[in-house]
Steps between C-alpha positions, in 0.01 A plus 500: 500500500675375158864375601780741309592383174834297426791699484371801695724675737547408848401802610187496320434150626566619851193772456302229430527306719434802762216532369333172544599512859329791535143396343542152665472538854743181669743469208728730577770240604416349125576844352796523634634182379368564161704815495830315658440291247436715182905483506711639213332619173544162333293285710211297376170562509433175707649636813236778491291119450626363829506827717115527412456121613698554801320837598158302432598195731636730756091729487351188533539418862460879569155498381347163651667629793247787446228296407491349822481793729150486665273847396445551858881556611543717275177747551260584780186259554219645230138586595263232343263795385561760271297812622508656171416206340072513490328193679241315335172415727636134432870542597356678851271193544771260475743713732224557776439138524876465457517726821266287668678185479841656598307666846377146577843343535539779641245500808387152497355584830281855420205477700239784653683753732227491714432269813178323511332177623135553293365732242363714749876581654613506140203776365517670821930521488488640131303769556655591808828507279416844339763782489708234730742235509331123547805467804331761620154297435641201657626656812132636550298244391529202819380739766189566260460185425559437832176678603270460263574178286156498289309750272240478749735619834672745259097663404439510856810664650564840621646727252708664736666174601540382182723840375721458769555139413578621142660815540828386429389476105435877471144619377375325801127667476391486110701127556254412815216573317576292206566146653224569759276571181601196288468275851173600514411457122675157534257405814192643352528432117715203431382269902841633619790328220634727278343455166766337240356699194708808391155688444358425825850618662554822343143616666646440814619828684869621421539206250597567169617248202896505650365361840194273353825368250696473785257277686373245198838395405609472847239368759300323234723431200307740242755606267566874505717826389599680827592828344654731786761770486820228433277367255424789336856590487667231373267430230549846375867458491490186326279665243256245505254815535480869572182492633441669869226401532468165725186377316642569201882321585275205674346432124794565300679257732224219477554545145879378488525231758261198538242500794699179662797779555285803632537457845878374508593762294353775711737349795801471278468866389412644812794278686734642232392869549537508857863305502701656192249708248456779733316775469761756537844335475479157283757255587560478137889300549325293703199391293470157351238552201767836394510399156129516440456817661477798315519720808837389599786781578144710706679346782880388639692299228823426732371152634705572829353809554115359383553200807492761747168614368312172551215433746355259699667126411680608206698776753513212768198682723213418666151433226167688604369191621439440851421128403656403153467187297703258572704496188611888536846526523511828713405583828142511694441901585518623835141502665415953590756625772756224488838665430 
């Protein structure tokens, strides 16, 4: 604002003054002293000159003190994504495999839920593990094992005896007659080893391309999408698709990541779904890849409140694995009836 002319009432030069202060936030000590200073009617026009120095020396500090106040003390955290923002098929790419490398560091040590020894245990575990938990897999599994450790024993047993041993899994009768079918497929079509060929595995009774996935990239190092239900999920909530189709998310997948990741990612995902990204209540407040998630605020924000929602080794419990991998952090499962 122009400083009041020479000669100009005190009064006058008082309003002034006022009204700087109020424009300028942080110089209202400097307004003051310009208006102590305006004085008697006669005073020069170079004490208006000083007051203005002194009020700008005085701001100074006031705003570098400003300057240095960090963004996030002085407003909550902000969500990386902007939902009403569109995404380009590029920007998704780069935020999928983003996700990726943040759910590596954090489960170095994602492996197969599933106990197994061979391919056999492993094909015979997975499909066993429909419309049930693979704890509840790997409490069942030994005594079957146990009993008929080949495809040709498991051909030649008793049905009855064999749903009783797996029972426990629920759908005990159409399950029976699926790994008694692919045991004797195995023995008759492929000289007893399951065949390491996703085409030659999907014939196989009860296996589909989740299981024959399943048992490439596991028991014989094929690279492959595992697309179950926590698959499925997540990947819709990330956006990286809106396909329901499992096929059709299995492609779409294989089109963003790089073969080398297929089967590591499946782990990662499916580790992540069961831990935090529930189905039902997501431990959103508790969720490391947050930022990149355009589902987040589904679930529990309050990160105290989102702890108490976490499972297995993230909630300090038991994993589903009867026998883990040496470099889980969590604890081996219970073998059926303990506890």
């Amino acid at each position: 604002m122009p400083e009041p002319a020479p000669g100009a009432s005190a009064t006058s030069r008082a309003s002034a003054a006022s009204r700087a202060s109020a424009k300028t936030p942080g110089k209202e000590s400097a307004a003051k002293e310009s208006a102590a200073e305006a004085g008697p009617a006669q005073a020069t026009a170079a004490k208006g000159t000083a007051a203005k120095g002194t009020a700008a020396k005085k701001a100074a500090p006031e705003k570098a003190a400003a300057k240095k106040v960090p963004a996030k003390a002085t407003k909550a955290p902000a969500r990386a994504l902007n939902p009403a923002k569109p995404e380009s098929h590029l920007s998704m790419v780069r935020r999928a495999r983003r996700i990726n490398r943040e759910l590596a560091d954090v489960y170095p040590y994602a492996h197969p839920e599933l106990d197994f020894r061979n391919p056999f245990e492993l094909l015979v575990a997975t499909v066993l593990s429909a419309q049930t938990t693979d704890l509840r897999v790997n409490q069942t599994t030994p005594a079957l094992f146990a009993a008929y450790p080949t495809p040709e024993e498991l051909a030649a047993a008793d049905p009855e005896a064999v749903e009783q041993l797996i029972r426990p899994t629920g759908f005990f009768r159409a399950k029976t007659k699926s790994i008694m079918g692919l045991a004797a497929a195995i023995r008759d079509d492929f000289g007893g080893n399951v065949p390491g060929r996703l085409d030659d595995l999907v014939k196989l009774p009860g296996v589909g391309r989740k299981t024959a996935n399943v048992v490439l990239g596991n028991a014989f190092g094929v690279p492959g999408i595992t697309v179950d239900t926590h698959f499925g999920r997540l990947v819709r909530r990330w956006k990286w698709t809106d396909e329901e189709d499992p096929v059709k998310v299995e492609a779409v997948v294989a089109e963003i990541f790089p073969k080398s990741e297929w089967t590591m990612l499946s782990h990662r995902v499916v580790f992540h779904g069961r831990r935090i990204c529930h189905a039902r209540r997501p431990a959103c407040g508790a969720c490391p890849i947050a930022p990149l998630c355009p589902a987040y605020g589904e679930g529990e924000t309050d990160p105290e409140k989102a702890k108490k929602l976490l499972k297995y080794e993230k909630g300090g419990f038991p994993g589903q694995r009867l026998s883990p991998p040496p470099d889980y952090p969590g604890l081996p499962a219970p073998p059926l009836g303990a506890g």
